Coordinates of C-alpha atoms in Angstrom, one line a residue:
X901 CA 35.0 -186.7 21.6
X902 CA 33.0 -188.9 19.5
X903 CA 33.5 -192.6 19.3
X904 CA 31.5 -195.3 16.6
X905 CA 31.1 -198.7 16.1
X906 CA 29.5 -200.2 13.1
X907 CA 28.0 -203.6 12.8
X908 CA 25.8 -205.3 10.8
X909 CA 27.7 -207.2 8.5
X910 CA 28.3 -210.2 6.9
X911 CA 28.4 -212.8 4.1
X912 CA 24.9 -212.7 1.8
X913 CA 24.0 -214.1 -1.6
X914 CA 23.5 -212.0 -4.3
X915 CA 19.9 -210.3 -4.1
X916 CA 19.7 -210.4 -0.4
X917 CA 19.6 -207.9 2.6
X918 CA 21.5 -206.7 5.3
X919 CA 20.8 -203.7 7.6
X920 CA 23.8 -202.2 9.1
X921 CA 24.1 -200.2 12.3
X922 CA 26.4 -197.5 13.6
X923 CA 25.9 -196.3 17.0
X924 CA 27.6 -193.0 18.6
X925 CA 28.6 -191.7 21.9
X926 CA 30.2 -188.7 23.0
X927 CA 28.0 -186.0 21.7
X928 CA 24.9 -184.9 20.6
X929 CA 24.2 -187.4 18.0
X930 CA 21.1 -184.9 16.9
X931 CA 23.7 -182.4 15.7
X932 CA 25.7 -183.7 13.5
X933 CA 25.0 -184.7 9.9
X934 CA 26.0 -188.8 9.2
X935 CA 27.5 -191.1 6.6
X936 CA 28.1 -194.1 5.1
X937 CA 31.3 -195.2 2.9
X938 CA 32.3 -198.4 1.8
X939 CA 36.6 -199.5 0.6
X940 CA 36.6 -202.5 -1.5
X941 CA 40.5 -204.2 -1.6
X942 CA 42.5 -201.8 -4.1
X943 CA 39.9 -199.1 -4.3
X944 CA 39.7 -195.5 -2.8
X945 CA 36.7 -195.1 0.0
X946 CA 33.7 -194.3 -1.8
X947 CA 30.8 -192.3 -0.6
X948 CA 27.7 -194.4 -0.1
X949 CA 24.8 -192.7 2.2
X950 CA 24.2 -189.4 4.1
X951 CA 21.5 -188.3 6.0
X952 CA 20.8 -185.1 7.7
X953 CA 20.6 -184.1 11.1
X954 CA 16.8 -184.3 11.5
X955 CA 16.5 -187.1 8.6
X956 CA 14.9 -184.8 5.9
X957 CA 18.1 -184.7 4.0
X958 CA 19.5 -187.8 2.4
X959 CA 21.8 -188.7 -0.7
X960 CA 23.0 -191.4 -2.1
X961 CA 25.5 -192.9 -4.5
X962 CA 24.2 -193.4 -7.6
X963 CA 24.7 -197.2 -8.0
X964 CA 22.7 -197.8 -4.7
X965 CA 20.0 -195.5 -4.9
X966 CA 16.9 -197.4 -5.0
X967 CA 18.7 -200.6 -3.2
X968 CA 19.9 -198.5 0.2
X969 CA 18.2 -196.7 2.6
X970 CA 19.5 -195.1 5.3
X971 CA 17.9 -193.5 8.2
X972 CA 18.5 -192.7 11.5
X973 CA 17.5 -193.0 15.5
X974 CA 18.1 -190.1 17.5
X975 CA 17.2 -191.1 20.5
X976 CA 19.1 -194.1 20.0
X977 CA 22.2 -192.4 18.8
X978 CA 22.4 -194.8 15.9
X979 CA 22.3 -194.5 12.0
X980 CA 21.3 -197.4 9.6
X981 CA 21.7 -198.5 6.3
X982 CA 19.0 -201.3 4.9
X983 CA 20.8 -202.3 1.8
X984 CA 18.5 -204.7 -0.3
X985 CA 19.2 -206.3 -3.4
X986 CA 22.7 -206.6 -3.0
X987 CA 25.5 -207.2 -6.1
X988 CA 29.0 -208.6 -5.7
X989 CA 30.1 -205.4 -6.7
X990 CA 28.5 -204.0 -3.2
X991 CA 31.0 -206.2 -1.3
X992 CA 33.3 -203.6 0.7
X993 CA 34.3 -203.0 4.2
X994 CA 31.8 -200.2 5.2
X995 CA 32.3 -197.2 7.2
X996 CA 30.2 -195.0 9.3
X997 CA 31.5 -191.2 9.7
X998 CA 30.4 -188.1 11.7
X999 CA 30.7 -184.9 9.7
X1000 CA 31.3 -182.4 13.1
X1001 CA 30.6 -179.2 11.2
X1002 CA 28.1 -180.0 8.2
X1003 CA 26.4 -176.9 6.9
X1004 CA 25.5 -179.8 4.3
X1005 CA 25.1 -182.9 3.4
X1006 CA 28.3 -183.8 2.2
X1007 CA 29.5 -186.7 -0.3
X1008 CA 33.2 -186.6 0.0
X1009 CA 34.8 -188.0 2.8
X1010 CA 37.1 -185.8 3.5
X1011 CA 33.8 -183.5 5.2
X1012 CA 33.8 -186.1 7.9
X1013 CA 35.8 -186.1 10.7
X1014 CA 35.0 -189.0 13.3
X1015 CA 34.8 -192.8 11.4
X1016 CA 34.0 -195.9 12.8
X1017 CA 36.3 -199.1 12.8
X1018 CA 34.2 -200.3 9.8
X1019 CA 32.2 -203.8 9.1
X1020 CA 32.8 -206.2 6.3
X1021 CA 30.2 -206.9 3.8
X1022 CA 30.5 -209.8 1.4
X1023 CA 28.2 -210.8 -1.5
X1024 CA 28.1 -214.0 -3.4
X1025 CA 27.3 -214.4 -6.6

């Protein structure tokens, strides 16, 4: 029984930031490995962020590595992604996933089995 809700989002001109936030409830929100994905219209969900249970672990995809950061609160149940520098080609609904059984930090989203209702990012050019 896990349930999130993203938010964060928003309209932004190119080259400016946006954090977005994804809290939990339900479980331990220490124990369980957490993502990010983004769908733009027409396109497959794409992996975007993943951090580790204690934060040590992260990986990104490659086109935001650099730009993104994500991190997380434990005691706040809640997981972050600072995304700076931002490109029209960033626009995308984004998601934020629980991966219930991660002996690793996955990249494909078919690893993560709890997903938020997801938060629309837009970026101008």
């Amino acid at each position: 029984q896990v349930q999130l809700e993203e938010s964060g989002g928003g309209l932004v001109q190119a080259g400016g930031s946006l954090r977005l936030s994804c809290a939990a409830s339900g479980r331990t929100f220490s124990s369980y490995v957490m993502g990010w994905f983004r769908q733009a219209p027409g396109k497959e969900r794409e992996f975007v962020a993943a951090i580790s249970r204690n934060g040590g672990n992260t990986r990104y995809l490659g086109s935001v590595k650099g730009r993104f950061i994500i991190s997380r609160d434990n005691a706040k149940s809640t997981i972050y992604l600072q995304m700076n520098s931002l490109k029209p080609e960033d626009t995308a609904v984004y998601y934020c996933a629980l991966d219930s059984g991660a002996l690793v930090v996955s990249m494909t989203s078919y690893a993560y089995d709890y997903w938020g209702q997801g938060t629309q990012v837009t970026v101008s050019s």
